[in-house]
mmCIF file of C-alpha atoms in Angstrom:
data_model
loop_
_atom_site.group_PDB
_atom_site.id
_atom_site.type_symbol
_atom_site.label_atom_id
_atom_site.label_comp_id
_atom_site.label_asym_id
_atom_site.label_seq_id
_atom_site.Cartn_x
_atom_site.Cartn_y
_atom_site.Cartn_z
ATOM 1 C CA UNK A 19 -25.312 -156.872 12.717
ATOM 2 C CA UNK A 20 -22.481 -157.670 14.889
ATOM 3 C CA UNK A 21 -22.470 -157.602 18.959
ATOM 4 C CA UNK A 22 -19.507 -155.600 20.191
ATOM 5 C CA UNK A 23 -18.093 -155.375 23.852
ATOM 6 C CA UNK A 24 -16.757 -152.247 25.426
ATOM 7 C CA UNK A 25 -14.366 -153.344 28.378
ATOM 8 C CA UNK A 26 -12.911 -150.383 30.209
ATOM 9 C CA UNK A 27 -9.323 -151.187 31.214
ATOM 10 C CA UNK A 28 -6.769 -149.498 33.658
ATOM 11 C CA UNK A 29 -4.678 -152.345 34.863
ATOM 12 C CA UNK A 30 -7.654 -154.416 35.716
ATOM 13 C CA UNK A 31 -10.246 -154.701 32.852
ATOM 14 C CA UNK A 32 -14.007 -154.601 33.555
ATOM 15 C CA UNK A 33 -16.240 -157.137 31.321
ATOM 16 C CA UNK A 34 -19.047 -155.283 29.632
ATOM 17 C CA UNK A 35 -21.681 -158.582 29.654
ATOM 18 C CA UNK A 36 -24.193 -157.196 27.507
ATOM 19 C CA UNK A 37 -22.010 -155.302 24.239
ATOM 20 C CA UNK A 38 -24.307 -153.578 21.483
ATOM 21 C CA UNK A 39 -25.122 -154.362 18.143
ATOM 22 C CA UNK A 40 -23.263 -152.362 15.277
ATOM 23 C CA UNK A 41 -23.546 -153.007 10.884
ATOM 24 C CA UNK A 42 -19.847 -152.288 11.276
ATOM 25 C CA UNK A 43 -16.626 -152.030 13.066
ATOM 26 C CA UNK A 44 -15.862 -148.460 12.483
ATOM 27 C CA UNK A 45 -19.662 -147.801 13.994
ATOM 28 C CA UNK A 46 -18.459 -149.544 17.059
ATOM 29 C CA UNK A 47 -15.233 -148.075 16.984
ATOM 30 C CA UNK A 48 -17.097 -144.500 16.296
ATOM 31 C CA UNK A 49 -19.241 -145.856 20.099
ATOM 32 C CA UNK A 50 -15.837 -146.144 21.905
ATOM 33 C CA UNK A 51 -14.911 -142.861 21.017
ATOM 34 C CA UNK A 52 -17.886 -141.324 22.457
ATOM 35 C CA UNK A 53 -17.480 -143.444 25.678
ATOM 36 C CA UNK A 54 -14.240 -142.172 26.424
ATOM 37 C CA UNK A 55 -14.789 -138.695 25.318
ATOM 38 C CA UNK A 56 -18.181 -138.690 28.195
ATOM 39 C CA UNK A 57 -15.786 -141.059 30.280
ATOM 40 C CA UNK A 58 -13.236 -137.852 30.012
ATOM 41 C CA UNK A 59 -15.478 -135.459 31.721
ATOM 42 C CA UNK A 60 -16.519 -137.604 34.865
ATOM 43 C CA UNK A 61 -15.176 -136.650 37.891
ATOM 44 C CA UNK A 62 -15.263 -139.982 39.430
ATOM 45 C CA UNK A 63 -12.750 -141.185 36.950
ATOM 46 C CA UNK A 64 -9.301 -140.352 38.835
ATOM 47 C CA UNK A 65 -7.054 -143.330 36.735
ATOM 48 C CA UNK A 66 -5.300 -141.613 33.496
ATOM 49 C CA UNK A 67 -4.276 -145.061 32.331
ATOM 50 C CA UNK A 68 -7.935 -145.722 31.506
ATOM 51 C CA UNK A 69 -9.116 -147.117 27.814
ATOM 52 C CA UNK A 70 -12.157 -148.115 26.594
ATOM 53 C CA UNK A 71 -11.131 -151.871 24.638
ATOM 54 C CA UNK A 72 -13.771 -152.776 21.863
ATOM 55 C CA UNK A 73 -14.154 -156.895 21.431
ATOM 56 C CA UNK A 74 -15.697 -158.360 18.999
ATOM 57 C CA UNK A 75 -17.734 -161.688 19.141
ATOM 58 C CA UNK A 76 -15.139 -163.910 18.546
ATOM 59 C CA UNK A 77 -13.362 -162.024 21.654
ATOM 60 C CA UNK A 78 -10.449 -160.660 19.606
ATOM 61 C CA UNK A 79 -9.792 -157.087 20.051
ATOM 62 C CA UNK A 80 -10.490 -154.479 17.664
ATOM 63 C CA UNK A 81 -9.306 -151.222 19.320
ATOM 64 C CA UNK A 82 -8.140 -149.691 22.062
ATOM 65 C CA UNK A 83 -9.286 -145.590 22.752
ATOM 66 C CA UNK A 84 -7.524 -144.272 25.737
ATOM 67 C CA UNK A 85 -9.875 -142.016 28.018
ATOM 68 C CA UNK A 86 -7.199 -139.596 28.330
ATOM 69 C CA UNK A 87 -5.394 -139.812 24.713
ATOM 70 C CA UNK A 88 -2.725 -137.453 25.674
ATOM 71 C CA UNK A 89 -1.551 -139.055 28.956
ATOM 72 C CA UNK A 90 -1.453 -142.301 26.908
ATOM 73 C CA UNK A 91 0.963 -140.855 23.971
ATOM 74 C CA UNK A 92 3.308 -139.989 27.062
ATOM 75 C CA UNK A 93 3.600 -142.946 28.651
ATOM 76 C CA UNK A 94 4.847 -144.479 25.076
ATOM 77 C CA UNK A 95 7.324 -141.631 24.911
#
């Protein structure tokens, strides 16, 4: 088991201290898709721009899932 972070990012990313245990990436991956589909359907969340970043332990980044996917594909249009 591996300890994965979830950072949620719109300009100015916030730290997620604690992370989660996962046997694999794509499980964590799988996690960050969840957060930002929930994440979608808040109304408290007013910035488009927002992503859920996965780190691993080392700190490198292992994906990137956009809260709002299809305000993300526009802005690299």
């Amino acid at each position: 088991m591996q300890t994965y972070y979830f950072d949620m990012k719109d300009g100015i990313p916030t730290r997620d201290r604690t992370g989660l245990e996962f046997a694999t990436r794509a499980g964590a991956i799988e996690h960050s898709r969840d957060l930002a589909r929930r994440l979608r359907h808040d109304p408290r969340i007013t910035d488009r721009r927002l992503s859920i970043v996965v780190v691993d332990e080392s700190g490198a980044e292992i994906h990137r899932e956009p809260v709002y996917p299809a305000v993300a594909k526009a802005s690299l249009s």
